Amino acid sequence: MNNGSNHAVELGELADFLRSNPALGAKNEIKLVSDVLGAGSWVHGPGDDGAVVTARPGREQGASDADQVIACGEALLPAFVASDPYGAGVAAVLTNVNDLAAMGATPLAIVDTIVGTSELAREALRGMRDACGLYDVALVGGHLTLHDGAPAISAFGVGRAAAVLSTTNAAAGQSLIVAACTTGTMRSDFPFFSSLEARGTRMADDVRVLASVAASGACVAAKDVSIAGLVGSLAMLLEWSQLGVTLELDRLPCPVGQPMQAWLTCFPAYAFLLCSPPGREADCLSAFHARGLEAAVVGLIDESGLLKLRSGGRRATVIDLVASEVTGLAH
């Protein structure tokens, strides 16, 4: 749960800080996708980070007709690739695995594309290999171009879901749960909170918890906390239906010693927002607690369209999702 060192927060200033987060503002650039491709279902794409692909699963793999294929992809910032190709390789896998998990999928494979020098490519591939080992997912191939110009790394993931978690399933009356690994360290050069060293190969089953709670019905919608931060990712979760919630900061799982504004705007290696139907909260929470992960009910989804913060009886509004768009994706 939240730590005493994080309680001393001025909510108005915090709300202003979160509202002006450049990473949140950058999400509005995604509406270019709708400008070109038109409106999407947000299940079969474009919408959530991944999309359901209609495909009949192979019976030789023991899949049922109910299983659905999820596909997703990520591109890494060129500056990050150039400065830390190993870290970029790790991030390429991590982001895809989290996107798959957030849709209730068990990750199956990663495909990559790498453009850069031989030295950079080796480091990037080493990072991907190590991350795939942590997550127990296959690195099955991709594309490599060796040259001395600007580098680029992208990766693409595929998984299978028995029950799909989608932001379109979020509804008023559901409980908002945050599940996270709060053991780790924050990078000094980039707002990334890494739990990879602390959790090691336990990360493989950690991400697969989401497929479990999806299949049991204890969770119906989810979003991984990524570059937009916890509050920005929460705004994206609520955007489809213009829902609202009051985020209870005093209940929020948070690393010891981390300032609240840093935790709410960082990219954690493992942090998910989950919507649990009434009466299923304990089932959802226990699945994470059984693995030694933190999870807590931190709010109740409502129809206000307002994303608010509350701490010590005080409240502040971060964003009005009726009046403001986040990604701007059409549906």
mmCIF file of C-alpha atoms in Angstrom:
data_model
loop_
_atom_site.group_PDB
_atom_site.id
_atom_site.type_symbol
_atom_site.label_atom_id
_atom_site.label_comp_id
_atom_site.label_asym_id
_atom_site.label_seq_id
_atom_site.Cartn_x
_atom_site.Cartn_y
_atom_site.Cartn_z
ATOM 1 C CA MET A 1 0.000 0.000 0.000
ATOM 2 C CA ASN A 2 0.950 3.628 -0.101
ATOM 3 C CA ASN A 3 3.825 4.782 2.089
ATOM 4 C CA GLY A 4 3.836 7.609 4.609
ATOM 5 C CA SER A 5 6.604 9.394 2.691
ATOM 6 C CA ASN A 6 4.206 9.842 -0.232
ATOM 7 C CA HIS A 7 1.286 11.338 1.703
ATOM 8 C CA ALA A 8 2.552 14.906 1.744
ATOM 9 C CA VAL A 9 1.233 15.879 -1.663
ATOM 10 C CA GLU A 10 -0.565 19.078 -2.652
ATOM 11 C CA LEU A 11 -3.349 17.738 -4.829
ATOM 12 C CA GLY A 12 -3.909 20.862 -6.888
ATOM 13 C CA GLU A 13 -0.254 21.085 -7.842
ATOM 14 C CA LEU A 14 -0.122 17.348 -8.491
ATOM 15 C CA ALA A 15 -3.175 17.521 -10.763
ATOM 16 C CA ASP A 16 -1.602 20.409 -12.707
ATOM 17 C CA PHE A 17 1.651 18.467 -13.026
ATOM 18 C CA LEU A 18 -0.132 15.361 -14.316
ATOM 19 C CA ARG A 19 -2.294 17.339 -16.725
ATOM 20 C CA SER A 20 0.780 18.947 -18.287
ATOM 21 C CA ASN A 21 2.753 15.691 -18.554
ATOM 22 C CA PRO A 22 4.288 15.766 -22.079
ATOM 23 C CA ALA A 23 3.957 11.984 -22.378
ATOM 24 C CA LEU A 24 0.199 12.300 -21.846
ATOM 25 C CA GLY A 25 -0.073 15.139 -24.334
ATOM 26 C CA ALA A 26 1.830 13.119 -26.918
ATOM 27 C CA LYS A 27 -0.892 10.470 -26.886
ATOM 28 C CA ASN A 28 -3.135 12.869 -28.807
ATOM 29 C CA GLU A 29 -0.876 12.353 -31.812
ATOM 30 C CA ILE A 30 -2.391 8.867 -32.154
ATOM 31 C CA LYS A 31 -5.544 10.359 -33.682
ATOM 32 C CA LEU A 32 -3.586 10.547 -36.942
ATOM 33 C CA VAL A 33 -4.350 6.813 -37.207
ATOM 34 C CA SER A 34 -8.086 7.518 -37.334
ATOM 35 C CA ASP A 35 -7.503 10.350 -39.798
ATOM 36 C CA VAL A 36 -6.055 7.817 -42.239
ATOM 37 C CA LEU A 37 -7.753 4.519 -41.361
ATOM 38 C CA GLY A 38 -11.077 5.775 -40.048
ATOM 39 C CA ALA A 39 -12.978 4.651 -36.981
ATOM 40 C CA GLY A 40 -12.119 1.361 -35.319
ATOM 41 C CA SER A 41 -13.834 -1.049 -32.983
ATOM 42 C CA TRP A 42 -11.043 -0.751 -30.353
ATOM 43 C CA VAL A 43 -11.175 -4.546 -30.163
ATOM 44 C CA HIS A 44 -10.205 -5.537 -33.689
ATOM 45 C CA GLY A 45 -8.275 -2.274 -34.033
ATOM 46 C CA PRO A 46 -7.257 0.414 -34.109
ATOM 47 C CA GLY A 47 -7.807 1.221 -30.452
ATOM 48 C CA ASP A 48 -6.163 -0.709 -27.647
ATOM 49 C CA ASP A 49 -2.418 -1.319 -27.832
ATOM 50 C CA GLY A 50 -3.174 -4.730 -29.311
ATOM 51 C CA ALA A 51 -6.023 -6.083 -31.396
ATOM 52 C CA VAL A 52 -7.953 -9.304 -31.769
ATOM 53 C CA VAL A 53 -7.133 -11.102 -35.006
ATOM 54 C CA THR A 54 -9.739 -13.503 -36.320
ATOM 55 C CA ALA A 55 -8.030 -16.873 -36.713
ATOM 56 C CA ARG A 56 -8.950 -20.462 -36.047
ATOM 57 C CA PRO A 57 -6.432 -21.814 -33.511
ATOM 58 C CA GLY A 58 -4.526 -24.982 -34.294
ATOM 59 C CA ARG A 59 -5.932 -27.989 -32.509
ATOM 60 C CA GLU A 60 -2.508 -29.549 -32.481
ATOM 61 C CA GLN A 61 -1.518 -26.925 -29.900
ATOM 62 C CA GLY A 62 -4.399 -27.832 -27.615
ATOM 63 C CA ALA A 63 -6.271 -24.581 -28.209
ATOM 64 C CA SER A 64 -10.030 -24.293 -27.982
ATOM 65 C CA ASP A 65 -12.292 -22.581 -30.494
ATOM 66 C CA ALA A 66 -12.812 -19.838 -27.906
ATOM 67 C CA ASP A 67 -9.139 -18.826 -27.965
ATOM 68 C CA GLN A 68 -8.416 -15.613 -29.841
ATOM 69 C CA VAL A 69 -5.170 -14.347 -31.306
ATOM 70 C CA ILE A 70 -3.880 -10.968 -30.093
ATOM 71 C CA ALA A 71 -1.297 -9.015 -32.103
ATOM 72 C CA CYS A 72 0.583 -5.860 -31.115
ATOM 73 C CA GLY A 73 3.723 -3.883 -31.902
ATOM 74 C CA GLU A 74 6.056 -1.215 -30.524
ATOM 75 C CA ALA A 75 8.689 1.134 -31.922
ATOM 76 C CA LEU A 76 11.457 2.449 -29.667
ATOM 77 C CA LEU A 77 12.569 6.067 -29.555
ATOM 78 C CA PRO A 78 15.659 6.423 -31.814
ATOM 79 C CA ALA A 79 17.519 8.422 -29.147
ATOM 80 C CA PHE A 80 16.968 5.621 -26.624
ATOM 81 C CA VAL A 81 18.083 3.021 -29.153
ATOM 82 C CA ALA A 82 21.286 4.947 -29.853
ATOM 83 C CA SER A 83 22.147 5.553 -26.199
ATOM 84 C CA ASP A 84 21.233 2.129 -24.787
ATOM 85 C CA PRO A 85 20.676 -0.544 -27.452
ATOM 86 C CA TYR A 86 20.656 -3.350 -24.882
ATOM 87 C CA GLY A 87 17.986 -1.538 -22.832
ATOM 88 C CA ALA A 88 16.026 -0.840 -26.007
ATOM 89 C CA GLY A 89 16.083 -4.543 -26.818
ATOM 90 C CA VAL A 90 14.738 -5.363 -23.369
ATOM 91 C CA ALA A 91 12.087 -2.651 -23.670
ATOM 92 C CA ALA A 92 10.990 -3.931 -27.077
ATOM 93 C CA VAL A 93 10.064 -7.265 -25.515
ATOM 94 C CA LEU A 94 8.688 -5.865 -22.242
ATOM 95 C CA THR A 95 6.286 -3.440 -23.933
ATOM 96 C CA ASN A 96 4.842 -6.123 -26.186
ATOM 97 C CA VAL A 97 4.479 -8.653 -23.380
ATOM 98 C CA ASN A 98 2.677 -6.079 -21.215
ATOM 99 C CA ASP A 99 0.398 -5.051 -24.090
ATOM 100 C CA LEU A 100 -0.543 -8.690 -24.680
ATOM 101 C CA ALA A 101 -1.134 -9.290 -20.975
ATOM 102 C CA ALA A 102 -3.337 -6.190 -20.738
ATOM 103 C CA MET A 103 -5.667 -7.780 -23.300
ATOM 104 C CA GLY A 104 -5.798 -11.052 -21.378
ATOM 105 C CA ALA A 105 -3.390 -12.868 -23.664
ATOM 106 C CA THR A 106 -0.646 -15.346 -22.882
ATOM 107 C CA PRO A 107 2.422 -14.164 -24.845
ATOM 108 C CA LEU A 108 3.666 -16.649 -27.412
ATOM 109 C CA ALA A 109 6.260 -15.026 -29.663
ATOM 110 C CA ILE A 110 8.174 -11.852 -30.508
ATOM 111 C CA VAL A 111 9.334 -10.734 -33.979
ATOM 112 C CA ASP A 112 11.831 -7.863 -34.271
ATOM 113 C CA THR A 113 13.214 -5.379 -36.774
ATOM 114 C CA ILE A 114 16.644 -3.821 -36.191
ATOM 115 C CA VAL A 115 18.434 -1.164 -38.228
ATOM 116 C CA GLY A 116 21.890 -0.034 -37.110
ATOM 117 C CA THR A 117 25.525 -0.935 -36.818
ATOM 118 C CA SER A 118 26.702 -4.467 -36.155
ATOM 119 C CA GLU A 119 27.660 -3.538 -32.595
ATOM 120 C CA LEU A 120 24.270 -1.936 -31.917
ATOM 121 C CA ALA A 121 22.398 -4.881 -33.408
ATOM 122 C CA ARG A 122 24.304 -7.344 -31.246
ATOM 123 C CA GLU A 123 23.469 -5.421 -28.092
ATOM 124 C CA ALA A 124 19.827 -5.030 -29.061
ATOM 125 C CA LEU A 125 19.480 -8.731 -29.827
ATOM 126 C CA ARG A 126 21.201 -9.587 -26.566
ATOM 127 C CA GLY A 127 18.651 -7.444 -24.725
ATOM 128 C CA MET A 128 15.769 -9.108 -26.552
ATOM 129 C CA ARG A 129 17.174 -12.570 -25.865
ATOM 130 C CA ASP A 130 17.570 -11.886 -22.157
ATOM 131 C CA ALA A 131 14.103 -10.344 -21.843
ATOM 132 C CA CYS A 132 12.491 -13.255 -23.699
ATOM 133 C CA GLY A 133 14.201 -15.555 -21.224
ATOM 134 C CA LEU A 134 12.693 -13.637 -18.302
ATOM 135 C CA TYR A 135 9.208 -13.773 -19.806
ATOM 136 C CA ASP A 136 9.412 -17.305 -21.237
ATOM 137 C CA VAL A 137 8.433 -16.115 -24.703
ATOM 138 C CA ALA A 138 10.042 -17.136 -28.001
ATOM 139 C CA LEU A 139 12.074 -14.703 -30.112
ATOM 140 C CA VAL A 140 11.222 -16.218 -33.481
ATOM 141 C CA GLY A 141 12.999 -13.905 -35.913
ATOM 142 C CA GLY A 142 12.510 -10.698 -37.816
ATOM 143 C CA HIS A 143 14.554 -8.352 -39.976
ATOM 144 C CA LEU A 144 18.091 -6.965 -39.698
ATOM 145 C CA THR A 145 19.655 -4.136 -41.706
ATOM 146 C CA LEU A 146 23.253 -3.228 -40.886
ATOM 147 C CA HIS A 147 24.248 0.359 -41.687
ATOM 148 C CA ASP A 148 26.001 3.328 -40.095
ATOM 149 C CA GLY A 149 23.046 5.711 -40.168
ATOM 150 C CA ALA A 150 20.346 6.417 -37.615
ATOM 151 C CA PRO A 151 19.307 3.277 -35.702
ATOM 152 C CA ALA A 152 15.783 1.934 -35.315
ATOM 153 C CA ILE A 153 14.233 -0.924 -33.350
ATOM 154 C CA SER A 154 10.695 -2.247 -33.489
ATOM 155 C CA ALA A 155 9.179 -5.445 -32.163
ATOM 156 C CA PHE A 156 5.878 -7.206 -32.572
ATOM 157 C CA GLY A 157 4.132 -9.652 -30.288
ATOM 158 C CA VAL A 158 1.521 -12.349 -30.691
ATOM 159 C CA GLY A 159 -0.443 -14.097 -27.970
ATOM 160 C CA ARG A 160 -3.572 -16.130 -27.353
ATOM 161 C CA ALA A 161 -6.488 -15.176 -25.105
ATOM 162 C CA ALA A 162 -9.318 -17.342 -23.830
ATOM 163 C CA ALA A 163 -11.113 -14.171 -22.695
ATOM 164 C CA VAL A 164 -10.225 -10.764 -24.121
ATOM 165 C CA LEU A 165 -9.708 -7.799 -21.827
ATOM 166 C CA SER A 166 -10.628 -4.587 -23.626
ATOM 167 C CA THR A 167 -11.096 -0.979 -22.583
ATOM 168 C CA THR A 168 -14.501 -1.210 -24.291
ATOM 169 C CA ASN A 169 -15.606 -3.495 -21.441
ATOM 170 C CA ALA A 170 -15.057 -0.847 -18.760
ATOM 171 C CA ALA A 171 -18.331 0.272 -17.179
ATOM 172 C CA ALA A 172 -19.681 2.286 -14.294
ATOM 173 C CA GLY A 173 -19.960 0.280 -11.077
ATOM 174 C CA GLN A 174 -16.791 -1.729 -11.663
ATOM 175 C CA SER A 175 -13.939 -1.457 -9.175
ATOM 176 C CA LEU A 176 -10.622 -0.021 -10.345
ATOM 177 C CA ILE A 177 -7.686 -2.144 -9.200
ATOM 178 C CA VAL A 178 -4.009 -1.333 -9.520
ATOM 179 C CA ALA A 179 -1.673 -4.327 -9.500
ATOM 180 C CA ALA A 180 2.060 -3.610 -9.493
ATOM 181 C CA CYS A 181 5.510 -4.742 -8.523
ATOM 182 C CA THR A 182 6.786 -1.958 -6.287
ATOM 183 C CA THR A 183 10.197 -3.540 -5.725
ATOM 184 C CA GLY A 184 12.887 -2.190 -8.022
ATOM 185 C CA THR A 185 14.770 0.940 -9.040
ATOM 186 C CA MET A 186 14.060 4.045 -11.090
ATOM 187 C CA ARG A 187 16.400 4.811 -13.975
ATOM 188 C CA SER A 188 18.223 8.109 -13.553
ATOM 189 C CA ASP A 189 18.063 9.068 -17.235
ATOM 190 C CA PHE A 190 14.533 7.972 -18.098
ATOM 191 C CA PRO A 191 11.332 7.594 -16.012
ATOM 192 C CA PHE A 192 11.368 3.787 -16.055
ATOM 193 C CA PHE A 193 10.897 1.826 -12.836
ATOM 194 C CA SER A 194 12.557 -1.546 -13.371
ATOM 195 C CA SER A 195 11.565 -4.681 -11.467
ATOM 196 C CA LEU A 196 13.375 -7.004 -13.864
ATOM 197 C CA GLU A 197 16.350 -7.659 -11.611
ATOM 198 C CA ALA A 198 14.201 -7.903 -8.486
ATOM 199 C CA ARG A 199 11.691 -10.379 -9.991
ATOM 200 C CA GLY A 200 13.871 -12.206 -12.508
ATOM 201 C CA THR A 201 12.187 -15.182 -14.175
ATOM 202 C CA ARG A 202 9.163 -14.749 -11.904
ATOM 203 C CA MET A 203 8.103 -12.070 -14.400
ATOM 204 C CA ALA A 204 6.966 -14.854 -16.754
ATOM 205 C CA ASP A 205 4.155 -15.978 -14.467
ATOM 206 C CA ASP A 206 3.551 -12.432 -13.206
ATOM 207 C CA VAL A 207 2.340 -11.300 -16.638
ATOM 208 C CA ARG A 208 0.290 -14.462 -17.082
ATOM 209 C CA VAL A 209 -1.854 -13.593 -14.058
ATOM 210 C CA LEU A 210 -3.886 -11.286 -16.289
ATOM 211 C CA ALA A 211 -4.901 -14.149 -18.565
ATOM 212 C CA SER A 212 -5.994 -16.037 -15.468
ATOM 213 C CA VAL A 213 -8.217 -13.285 -14.033
ATOM 214 C CA ALA A 214 -9.638 -12.636 -17.493
ATOM 215 C CA ALA A 215 -10.578 -16.286 -17.962
ATOM 216 C CA SER A 216 -12.195 -16.427 -14.503
ATOM 217 C CA GLY A 217 -14.214 -13.253 -15.096
ATOM 218 C CA ALA A 218 -12.609 -11.487 -12.122
ATOM 219 C CA CYS A 219 -11.349 -8.810 -14.535
ATOM 220 C CA VAL A 220 -13.103 -7.587 -17.703
ATOM 221 C CA ALA A 221 -10.963 -4.648 -18.832
ATOM 222 C CA ALA A 222 -7.340 -3.683 -18.308
ATOM 223 C CA LYS A 223 -4.578 -1.336 -19.373
ATOM 224 C CA ASP A 224 -0.863 -1.624 -18.784
ATOM 225 C CA VAL A 225 0.784 1.437 -17.269
ATOM 226 C CA SER A 226 3.244 2.632 -19.885
ATOM 227 C CA ILE A 227 4.965 5.810 -21.028
ATOM 228 C CA ALA A 228 1.933 8.025 -20.290
ATOM 229 C CA GLY A 229 2.242 7.077 -16.613
ATOM 230 C CA LEU A 230 -0.399 5.647 -14.313
ATOM 231 C CA VAL A 231 -2.815 8.578 -14.566
ATOM 232 C CA GLY A 232 -2.304 8.998 -18.309
ATOM 233 C CA SER A 233 -2.855 5.282 -18.872
ATOM 234 C CA LEU A 234 -5.950 5.456 -16.671
ATOM 235 C CA ALA A 235 -7.317 8.265 -18.844
ATOM 236 C CA MET A 236 -6.815 6.013 -21.882
ATOM 237 C CA LEU A 237 -8.633 3.156 -20.142
ATOM 238 C CA LEU A 238 -11.656 5.387 -19.507
ATOM 239 C CA GLU A 239 -11.606 7.202 -22.853
ATOM 240 C CA TRP A 240 -13.776 4.840 -24.951
ATOM 241 C CA SER A 241 -16.908 5.337 -22.833
ATOM 242 C CA GLN A 242 -15.946 8.725 -21.349
ATOM 243 C CA LEU A 243 -16.122 7.249 -17.875
ATOM 244 C CA GLY A 244 -14.767 8.731 -14.656
ATOM 245 C CA VAL A 245 -13.124 7.625 -11.426
ATOM 246 C CA THR A 246 -11.695 9.103 -8.246
ATOM 247 C CA LEU A 247 -8.228 7.622 -7.761
ATOM 248 C CA GLU A 248 -7.596 6.997 -4.067
ATOM 249 C CA LEU A 249 -3.923 7.880 -3.666
ATOM 250 C CA ASP A 250 -3.852 6.706 -0.051
ATOM 251 C CA ARG A 251 -4.648 3.155 -1.207
ATOM 252 C CA LEU A 252 -2.357 3.116 -4.228
ATOM 253 C CA PRO A 253 0.510 0.585 -4.292
ATOM 254 C CA CYS A 254 3.679 2.690 -4.461
ATOM 255 C CA PRO A 255 7.411 1.976 -4.072
ATOM 256 C CA VAL A 256 9.005 3.039 -0.806
ATOM 257 C CA GLY A 257 10.767 6.370 -1.125
ATOM 258 C CA GLN A 258 9.363 7.314 -4.542
ATOM 259 C CA PRO A 259 7.677 10.747 -4.746
ATOM 260 C CA MET A 260 4.044 10.424 -5.805
ATOM 261 C CA GLN A 261 4.468 12.568 -8.914
ATOM 262 C CA ALA A 262 7.377 10.396 -10.070
ATOM 263 C CA TRP A 263 5.416 7.164 -9.543
ATOM 264 C CA LEU A 264 2.310 8.509 -11.300
ATOM 265 C CA THR A 265 4.274 9.576 -14.391
ATOM 266 C CA CYS A 266 6.850 6.792 -14.745
ATOM 267 C CA PHE A 267 6.766 3.654 -16.878
ATOM 268 C CA PRO A 268 6.854 0.708 -14.444
ATOM 269 C CA ALA A 269 8.079 -2.666 -15.652
ATOM 270 C CA TYR A 270 5.010 -4.215 -14.050
ATOM 271 C CA ALA A 271 1.889 -2.182 -13.312
ATOM 272 C CA PHE A 272 -1.645 -2.751 -14.579
ATOM 273 C CA LEU A 273 -5.009 -1.046 -14.240
ATOM 274 C CA LEU A 274 -7.871 -3.526 -13.986
ATOM 275 C CA CYS A 275 -11.655 -3.258 -13.943
ATOM 276 C CA SER A 276 -13.320 -5.866 -11.736
ATOM 277 C CA PRO A 277 -17.081 -6.520 -11.716
ATOM 278 C CA PRO A 278 -18.929 -5.986 -8.427
ATOM 279 C CA GLY A 279 -18.330 -8.883 -6.068
ATOM 280 C CA ARG A 280 -15.253 -10.187 -7.911
ATOM 281 C CA GLU A 281 -12.673 -7.853 -6.398
ATOM 282 C CA ALA A 282 -11.324 -10.352 -3.861
ATOM 283 C CA ASP A 283 -10.815 -12.958 -6.593
ATOM 284 C CA CYS A 284 -8.884 -10.494 -8.716
ATOM 285 C CA LEU A 285 -6.736 -9.228 -5.848
ATOM 286 C CA SER A 286 -5.890 -12.668 -4.528
ATOM 287 C CA ALA A 287 -4.458 -13.772 -7.878
ATOM 288 C CA PHE A 288 -1.779 -11.078 -7.619
ATOM 289 C CA HIS A 289 -1.254 -11.376 -3.870
ATOM 290 C CA ALA A 290 -0.571 -15.093 -4.306
ATOM 291 C CA ARG A 291 2.520 -14.131 -6.317
ATOM 292 C CA GLY A 292 3.722 -11.556 -3.802
ATOM 293 C CA LEU A 293 2.633 -8.644 -5.987
ATOM 294 C CA GLU A 294 0.827 -5.604 -4.631
ATOM 295 C CA ALA A 295 -2.776 -5.035 -5.664
ATOM 296 C CA ALA A 296 -5.499 -2.831 -4.219
ATOM 297 C CA VAL A 297 -8.905 -1.411 -5.059
ATOM 298 C CA VAL A 298 -8.219 2.283 -5.663
ATOM 299 C CA GLY A 299 -11.521 3.590 -6.983
ATOM 300 C CA LEU A 300 -14.989 2.960 -8.366
ATOM 301 C CA ILE A 301 -15.679 3.575 -12.058
ATOM 302 C CA ASP A 302 -18.501 6.105 -12.542
ATOM 303 C CA GLU A 303 -20.273 7.974 -15.353
ATOM 304 C CA SER A 304 -18.948 11.451 -14.521
ATOM 305 C CA GLY A 305 -16.213 11.531 -17.163
ATOM 306 C CA LEU A 306 -13.954 13.130 -14.556
ATOM 307 C CA LEU A 307 -10.616 11.610 -13.583
ATOM 308 C CA LYS A 308 -10.020 12.854 -10.043
ATOM 309 C CA LEU A 309 -7.450 12.356 -7.298
ATOM 310 C CA ARG A 310 -8.289 12.012 -3.605
ATOM 311 C CA SER A 311 -5.981 11.977 -0.597
ATOM 312 C CA GLY A 312 -6.736 12.703 3.046
ATOM 313 C CA GLY A 313 -10.264 13.828 2.209
ATOM 314 C CA ARG A 314 -9.100 16.327 -0.417
ATOM 315 C CA ARG A 315 -9.933 16.061 -4.137
ATOM 316 C CA ALA A 316 -8.640 17.520 -7.389
ATOM 317 C CA THR A 317 -9.665 16.943 -10.999
ATOM 318 C CA VAL A 318 -6.956 16.019 -13.499
ATOM 319 C CA ILE A 319 -8.967 15.714 -16.704
ATOM 320 C CA ASP A 320 -12.535 15.905 -17.970
ATOM 321 C CA LEU A 321 -12.812 13.098 -20.514
ATOM 322 C CA VAL A 322 -16.069 14.469 -21.891
ATOM 323 C CA ALA A 323 -14.512 17.811 -22.757
ATOM 324 C CA SER A 324 -10.984 16.572 -23.568
ATOM 325 C CA GLU A 325 -9.679 13.758 -25.717
ATOM 326 C CA VAL A 326 -6.664 11.613 -24.885
ATOM 327 C CA THR A 327 -5.759 9.667 -28.012
ATOM 328 C CA GLY A 328 -8.542 11.108 -30.127
ATOM 329 C CA LEU A 329 -9.095 7.728 -31.809
ATOM 330 C CA ALA A 330 -12.495 7.547 -33.458
ATOM 331 C CA HIS A 331 -15.083 4.825 -32.825
#
